[in-house]
Amino acid sequence: MSTTHTSVQERPTPTPPPSKSTLRSRSLPRWAPLGFAAVSIALGVGIGSAAGWESRIQWGLISALLFVVISYAATTAVENQRQAKDRLATSLVWVCFLLAIVPLASLIWTTVGRGMKVLDGYFLTHSMAGVLGTEPGGGVYHALIGTLEQVGIATVISAPIGLLTAVYLVEYGKGALAKAVTFFVDVMTGIPSIVAGLFILSIMLMAGLQPSGLMGSLALTILMIPVVVRSTEEMLKLVPNELREASLALGIPKWRTILKVVIPTAIGGITTGVMLAIARIAGETAPIMLLVFGSQLINPNPFEGAQSSLPFYIWEQYKIGSEASYDRAWAGALVLIVFVMLLNLVARGIARWKAPKTGR
């Protein structure tokens, strides 16, 4: 007697499709921030006009406040509280960014607009010799030469001292001496430029020295050294200790390890720090007024006689008070801004060029 068994293949029960509520949630479109900004600006201008406020700064502040409030309220109503907090933080970041960039853009726009009136080849290649301050004409060549020489001398003195001091603090500095050096570097970082100028002026009076570009360079050196020390110190600290240990394990002396391994690894950041320090001292006016005295003539010798500089030239021309002197002052300011901008671009280029190459 045989029995037959029949196998029945079970089919899986189909799952119901997910509801639309689990796939879709309400969200604002991507262009929502632009819409909020447009509405906020319109309301800010309307409120400012209705209140009789003529200052566009007030209109802008009202618009910024309304932008933050509208963004938060709309996101809370459409999406959820978590997204609203995220939108609030993003809106505050954008508002702070605009508050920081608008004055800078306004300054650059004004300087370029007013400085381009007289900025040409003649202005860059002639001095103020024989030109009255109230008359048009003259140039900035003597001040440009003075700035290049004074900043160059300060850099030649400051860069080695700052580099060696930073190497001592990072590689050798221990105990009371290192703490004292660090303390005085911090103090020197906050010294006003007029104090550095008065210090060099007292030395000049005691030694019977005459004003010259060198005296101004010494004051700029005092201002530049702590910046170089701090930036170089931070760059040297970023060098991995494994590189030092590997070099020392091969029997290489420590001084040679610093010279051949540590400094080349951090040279990009060190150069950037030096360039930023140069940009910092290039606009100093007080030490030049005390120690260099200014001059209308071209003096290529920084070791003898009065010189001028770009900051001193700007102050000198603006003090005259005529329309022609105002134009020269704005043109000198534009030259100084371009000079500092070029230094920053060079620093970024060197930092990228000397940056350690990373592989996979």
mmCIF file of C-alpha atoms in Angstrom:
data_model
loop_
_atom_site.group_PDB
_atom_site.id
_atom_site.type_symbol
_atom_site.label_atom_id
_atom_site.label_comp_id
_atom_site.label_asym_id
_atom_site.label_seq_id
_atom_site.Cartn_x
_atom_site.Cartn_y
_atom_site.Cartn_z
ATOM 1 C CA MET A 1 0.000 0.000 0.000
ATOM 2 C CA SER A 2 1.587 3.179 -1.115
ATOM 3 C CA THR A 3 0.761 6.673 -0.125
ATOM 4 C CA THR A 4 1.373 9.679 -2.285
ATOM 5 C CA HIS A 5 2.567 12.947 -0.885
ATOM 6 C CA THR A 6 1.878 16.154 -2.644
ATOM 7 C CA SER A 7 4.104 19.158 -1.895
ATOM 8 C CA VAL A 8 2.521 22.476 -2.010
ATOM 9 C CA GLN A 9 4.895 25.437 -2.613
ATOM 10 C CA GLU A 10 4.090 28.301 -0.335
ATOM 11 C CA ARG A 11 4.124 31.745 -1.870
ATOM 12 C CA PRO A 12 5.375 34.715 0.241
ATOM 13 C CA THR A 13 2.716 37.058 1.359
ATOM 14 C CA PRO A 14 3.145 40.385 -0.509
ATOM 15 C CA THR A 15 4.006 43.313 1.745
ATOM 16 C CA PRO A 16 1.751 46.299 1.477
ATOM 17 C CA PRO A 17 3.298 49.402 -0.140
ATOM 18 C CA PRO A 18 4.576 51.987 2.334
ATOM 19 C CA SER A 19 2.355 54.861 3.013
ATOM 20 C CA LYS A 20 3.086 58.206 1.448
ATOM 21 C CA SER A 21 3.620 59.705 4.877
ATOM 22 C CA THR A 22 6.728 57.556 5.409
ATOM 23 C CA LEU A 23 8.235 58.460 2.015
ATOM 24 C CA ARG A 24 7.513 62.132 1.898
ATOM 25 C CA SER A 25 7.879 64.846 4.474
ATOM 26 C CA ARG A 26 7.286 68.512 4.080
ATOM 27 C CA SER A 27 10.419 70.519 3.321
ATOM 28 C CA LEU A 28 11.210 73.975 2.055
ATOM 29 C CA PRO A 29 12.506 74.345 -1.501
ATOM 30 C CA ARG A 30 16.154 75.059 -2.159
ATOM 31 C CA TRP A 31 15.437 78.627 -3.156
ATOM 32 C CA ALA A 32 13.774 79.346 0.178
ATOM 33 C CA PRO A 33 16.786 81.223 1.687
ATOM 34 C CA LEU A 34 16.855 83.540 -1.323
ATOM 35 C CA GLY A 35 13.148 84.146 -0.917
ATOM 36 C CA PHE A 36 13.561 84.849 2.781
ATOM 37 C CA ALA A 37 16.374 87.268 1.973
ATOM 38 C CA ALA A 38 14.283 89.105 -0.640
ATOM 39 C CA VAL A 39 11.312 89.420 1.722
ATOM 40 C CA SER A 40 13.575 90.550 4.587
ATOM 41 C CA ILE A 41 15.235 93.224 2.459
ATOM 42 C CA ALA A 42 11.876 94.504 1.233
ATOM 43 C CA LEU A 43 10.496 94.642 4.769
ATOM 44 C CA GLY A 44 13.692 96.247 6.120
ATOM 45 C CA VAL A 45 13.618 98.986 3.482
ATOM 46 C CA GLY A 46 9.912 99.529 4.055
ATOM 47 C CA ILE A 47 10.244 99.745 7.837
ATOM 48 C CA GLY A 48 13.264 102.047 7.567
ATOM 49 C CA SER A 49 11.532 104.332 5.102
ATOM 50 C CA ALA A 50 8.337 104.437 7.158
ATOM 51 C CA ALA A 51 10.308 105.277 10.298
ATOM 52 C CA GLY A 52 12.182 108.050 8.516
ATOM 53 C CA TRP A 53 15.614 106.431 8.870
ATOM 54 C CA GLU A 54 17.926 107.556 6.088
ATOM 55 C CA SER A 55 20.883 105.358 7.021
ATOM 56 C CA ARG A 56 21.222 102.259 4.889
ATOM 57 C CA ILE A 57 23.109 100.610 7.732
ATOM 58 C CA GLN A 58 19.941 100.690 9.814
ATOM 59 C CA TRP A 59 17.982 99.226 6.919
ATOM 60 C CA GLY A 60 20.551 96.448 6.586
ATOM 61 C CA LEU A 61 20.495 95.597 10.297
ATOM 62 C CA ILE A 62 16.687 95.411 10.286
ATOM 63 C CA SER A 63 16.768 93.192 7.194
ATOM 64 C CA ALA A 64 19.346 90.885 8.805
ATOM 65 C CA LEU A 65 17.233 90.522 11.936
ATOM 66 C CA LEU A 66 14.098 89.850 9.900
ATOM 67 C CA PHE A 67 15.969 87.269 7.801
ATOM 68 C CA VAL A 68 16.887 85.269 10.889
ATOM 69 C CA VAL A 69 13.377 85.482 12.350
ATOM 70 C CA ILE A 70 11.564 84.641 9.092
ATOM 71 C CA SER A 71 13.877 81.714 8.345
ATOM 72 C CA TYR A 72 13.345 80.218 11.787
ATOM 73 C CA ALA A 73 9.579 80.756 11.821
ATOM 74 C CA ALA A 74 8.999 79.388 8.303
ATOM 75 C CA THR A 75 11.158 76.318 8.901
ATOM 76 C CA THR A 76 9.379 75.598 12.183
ATOM 77 C CA ALA A 77 5.974 75.843 10.513
ATOM 78 C CA VAL A 78 6.813 73.790 7.415
ATOM 79 C CA GLU A 79 9.409 71.269 8.588
ATOM 80 C CA ASN A 80 10.162 70.623 12.266
ATOM 81 C CA GLN A 81 11.910 72.076 15.283
ATOM 82 C CA ARG A 82 15.191 70.298 14.586
ATOM 83 C CA GLN A 83 15.454 71.655 11.054
ATOM 84 C CA ALA A 84 14.446 75.091 12.331
ATOM 85 C CA LYS A 85 17.382 75.153 14.764
ATOM 86 C CA ASP A 86 19.722 74.093 11.969
ATOM 87 C CA ARG A 87 18.317 76.836 9.737
ATOM 88 C CA LEU A 88 18.706 79.344 12.562
ATOM 89 C CA ALA A 89 22.394 78.508 12.988
ATOM 90 C CA THR A 90 22.971 78.709 9.228
ATOM 91 C CA SER A 91 21.197 82.070 9.017
ATOM 92 C CA LEU A 92 23.290 83.497 11.855
ATOM 93 C CA VAL A 93 26.483 82.355 10.121
ATOM 94 C CA TRP A 94 25.462 84.042 6.876
ATOM 95 C CA VAL A 95 24.466 87.254 8.663
ATOM 96 C CA CYS A 96 27.790 87.398 10.531
ATOM 97 C CA PHE A 97 29.631 86.748 7.287
ATOM 98 C CA LEU A 98 27.850 89.618 5.564
ATOM 99 C CA LEU A 99 28.436 91.930 8.524
ATOM 100 C CA ALA A 100 32.154 91.183 8.233
ATOM 101 C CA ILE A 101 32.450 91.372 4.438
ATOM 102 C CA VAL A 102 30.313 94.442 3.734
ATOM 103 C CA PRO A 103 32.642 96.971 5.478
ATOM 104 C CA LEU A 104 35.662 95.383 3.798
ATOM 105 C CA ALA A 105 34.020 95.495 0.375
ATOM 106 C CA SER A 106 32.931 99.086 0.977
ATOM 107 C CA LEU A 107 36.483 100.063 1.975
ATOM 108 C CA ILE A 108 38.004 98.443 -1.103
ATOM 109 C CA TRP A 109 35.354 99.953 -3.384
ATOM 110 C CA THR A 110 35.905 103.455 -1.991
ATOM 111 C CA THR A 111 39.692 103.183 -2.104
ATOM 112 C CA VAL A 112 39.729 101.899 -5.673
ATOM 113 C CA GLY A 113 37.170 104.450 -6.839
ATOM 114 C CA ARG A 114 38.981 107.434 -5.357
ATOM 115 C CA GLY A 115 42.531 106.151 -5.741
ATOM 116 C CA MET A 116 42.301 105.480 -9.459
ATOM 117 C CA LYS A 117 41.872 109.205 -10.188
ATOM 118 C CA VAL A 118 45.620 109.887 -10.125
ATOM 119 C CA LEU A 119 47.126 106.399 -10.014
ATOM 120 C CA ASP A 120 49.128 105.995 -13.220
ATOM 121 C CA GLY A 121 52.689 105.490 -14.377
ATOM 122 C CA TYR A 122 53.632 109.091 -13.630
ATOM 123 C CA PHE A 123 52.345 108.792 -10.061
ATOM 124 C CA LEU A 124 54.400 105.644 -9.454
ATOM 125 C CA THR A 125 57.644 106.985 -10.929
ATOM 126 C CA HIS A 126 57.822 110.547 -9.534
ATOM 127 C CA SER A 127 58.236 112.086 -6.099
ATOM 128 C CA MET A 128 56.835 115.242 -4.540
ATOM 129 C CA ALA A 129 59.994 117.261 -5.201
ATOM 130 C CA GLY A 130 59.072 120.765 -6.361
ATOM 131 C CA VAL A 131 55.316 120.156 -6.067
ATOM 132 C CA LEU A 132 53.236 122.146 -3.596
ATOM 133 C CA GLY A 133 50.867 120.097 -1.498
ATOM 134 C CA THR A 134 47.842 122.044 -2.670
ATOM 135 C CA GLU A 135 48.694 121.628 -6.370
ATOM 136 C CA PRO A 136 47.998 118.576 -8.525
ATOM 137 C CA GLY A 137 50.867 116.416 -9.677
ATOM 138 C CA GLY A 138 53.651 114.621 -7.886
ATOM 139 C CA GLY A 139 53.887 110.963 -7.100
ATOM 140 C CA VAL A 140 54.606 108.270 -4.567
ATOM 141 C CA TYR A 141 57.935 106.907 -5.814
ATOM 142 C CA HIS A 142 59.976 108.233 -2.869
ATOM 143 C CA ALA A 143 57.534 106.740 -0.354
ATOM 144 C CA LEU A 144 57.442 103.415 -2.161
ATOM 145 C CA ILE A 145 61.243 103.196 -2.140
ATOM 146 C CA GLY A 146 61.301 104.037 1.573
ATOM 147 C CA THR A 147 58.715 101.377 2.423
ATOM 148 C CA LEU A 148 60.547 98.666 0.471
ATOM 149 C CA GLU A 149 63.891 99.491 2.100
ATOM 150 C CA GLN A 150 62.589 99.856 5.643
ATOM 151 C CA VAL A 151 60.459 96.717 5.512
ATOM 152 C CA GLY A 152 63.291 94.815 3.813
ATOM 153 C CA ILE A 153 65.814 95.718 6.522
ATOM 154 C CA ALA A 154 63.315 94.827 9.251
ATOM 155 C CA THR A 155 62.694 91.469 7.595
ATOM 156 C CA VAL A 156 66.406 90.670 7.278
ATOM 157 C CA ILE A 157 66.841 91.317 10.998
ATOM 158 C CA SER A 158 63.593 89.821 12.282
ATOM 159 C CA ALA A 159 63.316 86.585 10.294
ATOM 160 C CA PRO A 160 66.532 84.906 11.569
ATOM 161 C CA ILE A 161 65.977 86.063 15.154
ATOM 162 C CA GLY A 162 62.364 84.926 15.163
ATOM 163 C CA LEU A 163 63.183 81.596 13.528
ATOM 164 C CA LEU A 164 66.014 80.778 15.948
ATOM 165 C CA THR A 165 63.925 81.814 18.941
ATOM 166 C CA ALA A 166 61.070 79.571 17.837
ATOM 167 C CA VAL A 167 63.479 76.659 17.281
ATOM 168 C CA TYR A 168 64.824 77.134 20.805
ATOM 169 C CA LEU A 169 61.346 77.213 22.353
ATOM 170 C CA VAL A 170 60.141 74.089 20.517
ATOM 171 C CA GLU A 171 63.262 71.934 20.358
ATOM 172 C CA TYR A 172 65.355 72.959 23.352
ATOM 173 C CA GLY A 173 63.287 75.213 25.587
ATOM 174 C CA LYS A 174 62.786 73.892 29.106
ATOM 175 C CA GLY A 175 62.769 75.492 32.498
ATOM 176 C CA ALA A 176 62.614 79.102 33.624
ATOM 177 C CA LEU A 177 64.414 80.590 30.634
ATOM 178 C CA ALA A 178 61.971 79.156 28.112
ATOM 179 C CA LYS A 179 59.022 80.368 30.209
ATOM 180 C CA ALA A 180 60.549 83.835 30.446
ATOM 181 C CA VAL A 181 61.136 83.987 26.681
ATOM 182 C CA THR A 182 57.560 82.870 26.009
ATOM 183 C CA PHE A 183 56.223 85.471 28.436
ATOM 184 C CA PHE A 184 58.167 88.327 26.864
ATOM 185 C CA VAL A 185 57.179 87.240 23.359
ATOM 186 C CA ASP A 186 53.524 87.381 24.434
ATOM 187 C CA VAL A 187 54.066 90.827 25.921
ATOM 188 C CA MET A 188 55.826 92.094 22.791
ATOM 189 C CA THR A 189 52.951 90.869 20.626
ATOM 190 C CA GLY A 190 50.671 93.470 22.202
ATOM 191 C CA ILE A 191 53.106 96.390 22.260
ATOM 192 C CA PRO A 192 51.694 99.459 20.438
ATOM 193 C CA SER A 193 53.802 100.700 17.564
ATOM 194 C CA ILE A 194 54.276 104.102 19.221
ATOM 195 C CA VAL A 195 55.995 102.419 22.186
ATOM 196 C CA ALA A 196 58.462 100.682 19.872
ATOM 197 C CA GLY A 197 59.116 104.012 18.183
ATOM 198 C CA LEU A 198 59.717 105.776 21.512
ATOM 199 C CA PHE A 199 62.139 103.041 22.577
ATOM 200 C CA ILE A 200 64.276 103.492 19.471
ATOM 201 C CA LEU A 201 63.935 107.279 19.766
ATOM 202 C CA SER A 202 65.386 107.186 23.289
ATOM 203 C CA ILE A 203 68.359 105.206 21.985
ATOM 204 C CA MET A 204 68.803 107.759 19.183
ATOM 205 C CA LEU A 205 68.821 110.644 21.633
ATOM 206 C CA MET A 206 71.318 108.961 23.956
ATOM 207 C CA ALA A 207 73.647 107.978 21.093
ATOM 208 C CA GLY A 208 73.237 111.235 19.181
ATOM 209 C CA LEU A 209 71.971 109.508 16.027
ATOM 210 C CA GLN A 210 70.087 111.243 13.228
ATOM 211 C CA PRO A 211 66.746 110.186 11.732
ATOM 212 C CA SER A 212 67.056 107.615 8.952
ATOM 213 C CA GLY A 213 65.288 104.685 7.416
ATOM 214 C CA LEU A 214 67.390 102.323 9.537
ATOM 215 C CA MET A 215 65.955 103.764 12.756
ATOM 216 C CA GLY A 216 62.451 103.145 11.490
ATOM 217 C CA SER A 217 63.434 99.612 10.491
ATOM 218 C CA LEU A 218 64.627 98.893 14.032
ATOM 219 C CA ALA A 219 61.253 99.911 15.432
ATOM 220 C CA LEU A 220 59.499 97.751 12.836
ATOM 221 C CA THR A 221 61.796 94.889 13.847
ATOM 222 C CA ILE A 222 60.508 95.076 17.417
ATOM 223 C CA LEU A 223 56.958 94.754 16.095
ATOM 224 C CA MET A 224 57.787 91.972 13.658
ATOM 225 C CA ILE A 225 59.846 89.599 15.827
ATOM 226 C CA PRO A 226 57.012 88.341 18.107
ATOM 227 C CA VAL A 227 54.768 87.660 15.103
ATOM 228 C CA VAL A 228 57.504 85.603 13.429
ATOM 229 C CA VAL A 229 58.259 83.748 16.671
ATOM 230 C CA ARG A 230 54.626 82.834 17.292
ATOM 231 C CA SER A 231 53.846 81.711 13.748
ATOM 232 C CA THR A 232 57.094 79.739 13.417
ATOM 233 C CA GLU A 233 56.598 78.112 16.805
ATOM 234 C CA GLU A 234 53.150 76.856 15.830
ATOM 235 C CA MET A 235 54.456 75.514 12.519
ATOM 236 C CA LEU A 236 57.305 73.639 14.191
ATOM 237 C CA LYS A 237 54.895 72.079 16.669
ATOM 238 C CA LEU A 238 52.915 70.628 13.751
ATOM 239 C CA VAL A 239 55.911 68.602 12.537
ATOM 240 C CA PRO A 240 55.282 64.967 13.630
ATOM 241 C CA ASN A 241 57.645 63.680 16.317
ATOM 242 C CA GLU A 242 58.040 60.470 14.303
ATOM 243 C CA LEU A 243 60.182 62.364 11.791
ATOM 244 C CA ARG A 244 62.493 63.579 14.546
ATOM 245 C CA GLU A 245 62.692 60.127 16.120
ATOM 246 C CA ALA A 246 63.425 58.447 12.797
ATOM 247 C CA SER A 247 66.251 60.877 12.093
ATOM 248 C CA LEU A 248 67.728 60.520 15.559
ATOM 249 C CA ALA A 249 67.485 56.729 15.341
ATOM 250 C CA LEU A 250 69.797 56.845 12.325
ATOM 251 C CA GLY A 251 72.448 58.529 14.432
ATOM 252 C CA ILE A 252 71.969 62.017 12.989
ATOM 253 C CA PRO A 253 72.722 64.819 15.483
ATOM 254 C CA LYS A 254 69.822 66.869 16.756
ATOM 255 C CA TRP A 255 71.022 70.123 15.184
ATOM 256 C CA ARG A 256 71.224 68.436 11.808
ATOM 257 C CA THR A 257 67.796 66.870 12.283
ATOM 258 C CA ILE A 258 66.353 70.325 12.908
ATOM 259 C CA LEU A 259 68.187 71.785 9.927
ATOM 260 C CA LYS A 260 67.463 69.003 7.424
ATOM 261 C CA VAL A 261 64.151 67.525 8.600
ATOM 262 C CA VAL A 262 62.142 69.785 10.901
ATOM 263 C CA ILE A 263 62.606 73.174 9.218
ATOM 264 C CA PRO A 264 62.174 71.889 5.614
ATOM 265 C CA THR A 265 58.948 70.174 6.664
ATOM 266 C CA ALA A 266 57.531 73.382 8.135
ATOM 267 C CA ILE A 267 59.099 75.829 5.671
ATOM 268 C CA GLY A 268 55.783 76.579 3.943
ATOM 269 C CA GLY A 269 54.084 77.684 7.142
ATOM 270 C CA ILE A 270 57.177 79.540 8.317
ATOM 271 C CA THR A 271 57.341 81.520 5.080
ATOM 272 C CA THR A 272 53.643 82.327 5.317
ATOM 273 C CA GLY A 273 54.119 83.621 8.856
ATOM 274 C CA VAL A 274 57.013 85.835 7.776
ATOM 275 C CA MET A 275 54.976 87.257 4.887
ATOM 276 C CA LEU A 276 52.046 88.014 7.171
ATOM 277 C CA ALA A 277 54.395 89.721 9.616
ATOM 278 C CA ILE A 278 55.719 91.862 6.753
ATOM 279 C CA ALA A 279 52.168 92.790 5.808
ATOM 280 C CA ARG A 280 51.526 93.714 9.434
ATOM 281 C CA ILE A 281 54.427 96.196 9.693
ATOM 282 C CA ALA A 282 54.030 97.642 6.194
ATOM 283 C CA GLY A 283 51.184 99.896 7.350
ATOM 284 C CA GLU A 284 52.760 101.267 10.527
ATOM 285 C CA THR A 285 52.927 105.059 10.672
ATOM 286 C CA ALA A 286 53.856 106.100 14.220
ATOM 287 C CA PRO A 287 57.446 104.774 14.245
ATOM 288 C CA ILE A 288 58.115 106.391 10.860
ATOM 289 C CA MET A 289 56.849 109.751 12.088
ATOM 290 C CA LEU A 290 59.166 109.633 15.099
ATOM 291 C CA LEU A 291 62.285 108.102 13.565
ATOM 292 C CA VAL A 292 62.301 108.785 9.814
ATOM 293 C CA PHE A 293 60.658 112.248 9.762
ATOM 294 C CA GLY A 294 59.487 111.937 6.143
ATOM 295 C CA SER A 295 60.870 113.597 3.052
ATOM 296 C CA GLN A 296 59.572 114.962 -0.239
ATOM 297 C CA LEU A 297 62.725 113.858 -2.073
ATOM 298 C CA ILE A 298 63.963 110.469 -3.211
ATOM 299 C CA ASN A 299 66.468 109.107 -0.689
ATOM 300 C CA PRO A 300 67.680 105.625 -1.699
ATOM 301 C CA ASN A 301 70.076 105.450 1.262
ATOM 302 C CA PRO A 302 68.258 104.107 4.348
ATOM 303 C CA PHE A 303 71.315 104.641 6.561
ATOM 304 C CA GLU A 304 71.499 108.419 6.220
ATOM 305 C CA GLY A 305 68.939 111.178 6.034
ATOM 306 C CA ALA A 306 65.175 111.344 6.330
ATOM 307 C CA GLN A 307 62.971 109.074 4.242
ATOM 308 C CA SER A 308 59.314 108.652 3.606
ATOM 309 C CA SER A 309 57.028 105.619 3.510
ATOM 310 C CA LEU A 310 53.601 104.817 2.153
ATOM 311 C CA PRO A 311 51.725 105.172 5.487
ATOM 312 C CA PHE A 312 53.536 108.426 6.251
ATOM 313 C CA TYR A 313 52.829 109.694 2.729
ATOM 314 C CA ILE A 314 49.106 108.970 3.120
ATOM 315 C CA TRP A 315 48.964 110.784 6.461
ATOM 316 C CA GLU A 316 51.008 113.687 5.126
ATOM 317 C CA GLN A 317 48.840 114.219 2.059
ATOM 318 C CA TYR A 318 45.571 113.889 3.926
ATOM 319 C CA LYS A 319 46.755 116.439 6.489
ATOM 320 C CA ILE A 320 47.224 119.101 3.776
ATOM 321 C CA GLY A 321 43.492 119.144 3.148
ATOM 322 C CA SER A 322 43.277 120.109 -0.537
ATOM 323 C CA GLU A 323 41.445 118.221 -3.261
ATOM 324 C CA ALA A 324 44.708 117.268 -4.992
ATOM 325 C CA SER A 325 46.275 116.029 -1.763
ATOM 326 C CA TYR A 326 43.174 113.951 -0.977
ATOM 327 C CA ASP A 327 43.468 112.271 -4.380
ATOM 328 C CA ARG A 328 47.152 111.512 -3.761
ATOM 329 C CA ALA A 329 46.330 110.146 -0.297
ATOM 330 C CA TRP A 330 43.706 107.772 -1.689
ATOM 331 C CA ALA A 331 46.065 106.687 -4.467
ATOM 332 C CA GLY A 332 48.795 106.012 -1.901
ATOM 333 C CA ALA A 333 46.324 103.973 0.153
ATOM 334 C CA LEU A 334 45.476 101.933 -2.937
ATOM 335 C CA VAL A 335 49.180 101.285 -3.589
ATOM 336 C CA LEU A 336 49.617 100.130 0.019
ATOM 337 C CA ILE A 337 46.610 97.800 -0.200
ATOM 338 C CA VAL A 338 47.928 96.280 -3.424
ATOM 339 C CA PHE A 339 51.344 95.840 -1.795
ATOM 340 C CA VAL A 340 49.868 93.993 1.186
ATOM 341 C CA MET A 341 47.600 91.937 -1.069
ATOM 342 C CA LEU A 342 50.553 90.837 -3.189
ATOM 343 C CA LEU A 343 52.413 89.776 -0.052
ATOM 344 C CA ASN A 344 49.448 87.653 1.032
ATOM 345 C CA LEU A 345 49.173 86.067 -2.412
ATOM 346 C CA VAL A 346 52.895 85.279 -2.388
ATOM 347 C CA ALA A 347 52.543 83.748 1.075
ATOM 348 C CA ARG A 348 49.674 81.528 -0.057
ATOM 349 C CA GLY A 349 51.585 80.484 -3.163
ATOM 350 C CA ILE A 350 54.700 79.575 -1.186
ATOM 351 C CA ALA A 351 52.652 77.693 1.401
ATOM 352 C CA ARG A 352 50.971 75.641 -1.324
ATOM 353 C CA TRP A 353 54.247 75.064 -3.154
ATOM 354 C CA LYS A 354 56.117 73.981 -0.041
ATOM 355 C CA ALA A 355 53.290 72.001 1.492
ATOM 356 C CA PRO A 356 54.179 68.337 2.185
ATOM 357 C CA LYS A 357 53.121 66.084 -0.661
ATOM 358 C CA THR A 358 50.643 63.418 0.401
ATOM 359 C CA GLY A 359 50.223 60.138 -1.339
ATOM 360 C CA ARG A 360 47.660 57.400 -1.230
#
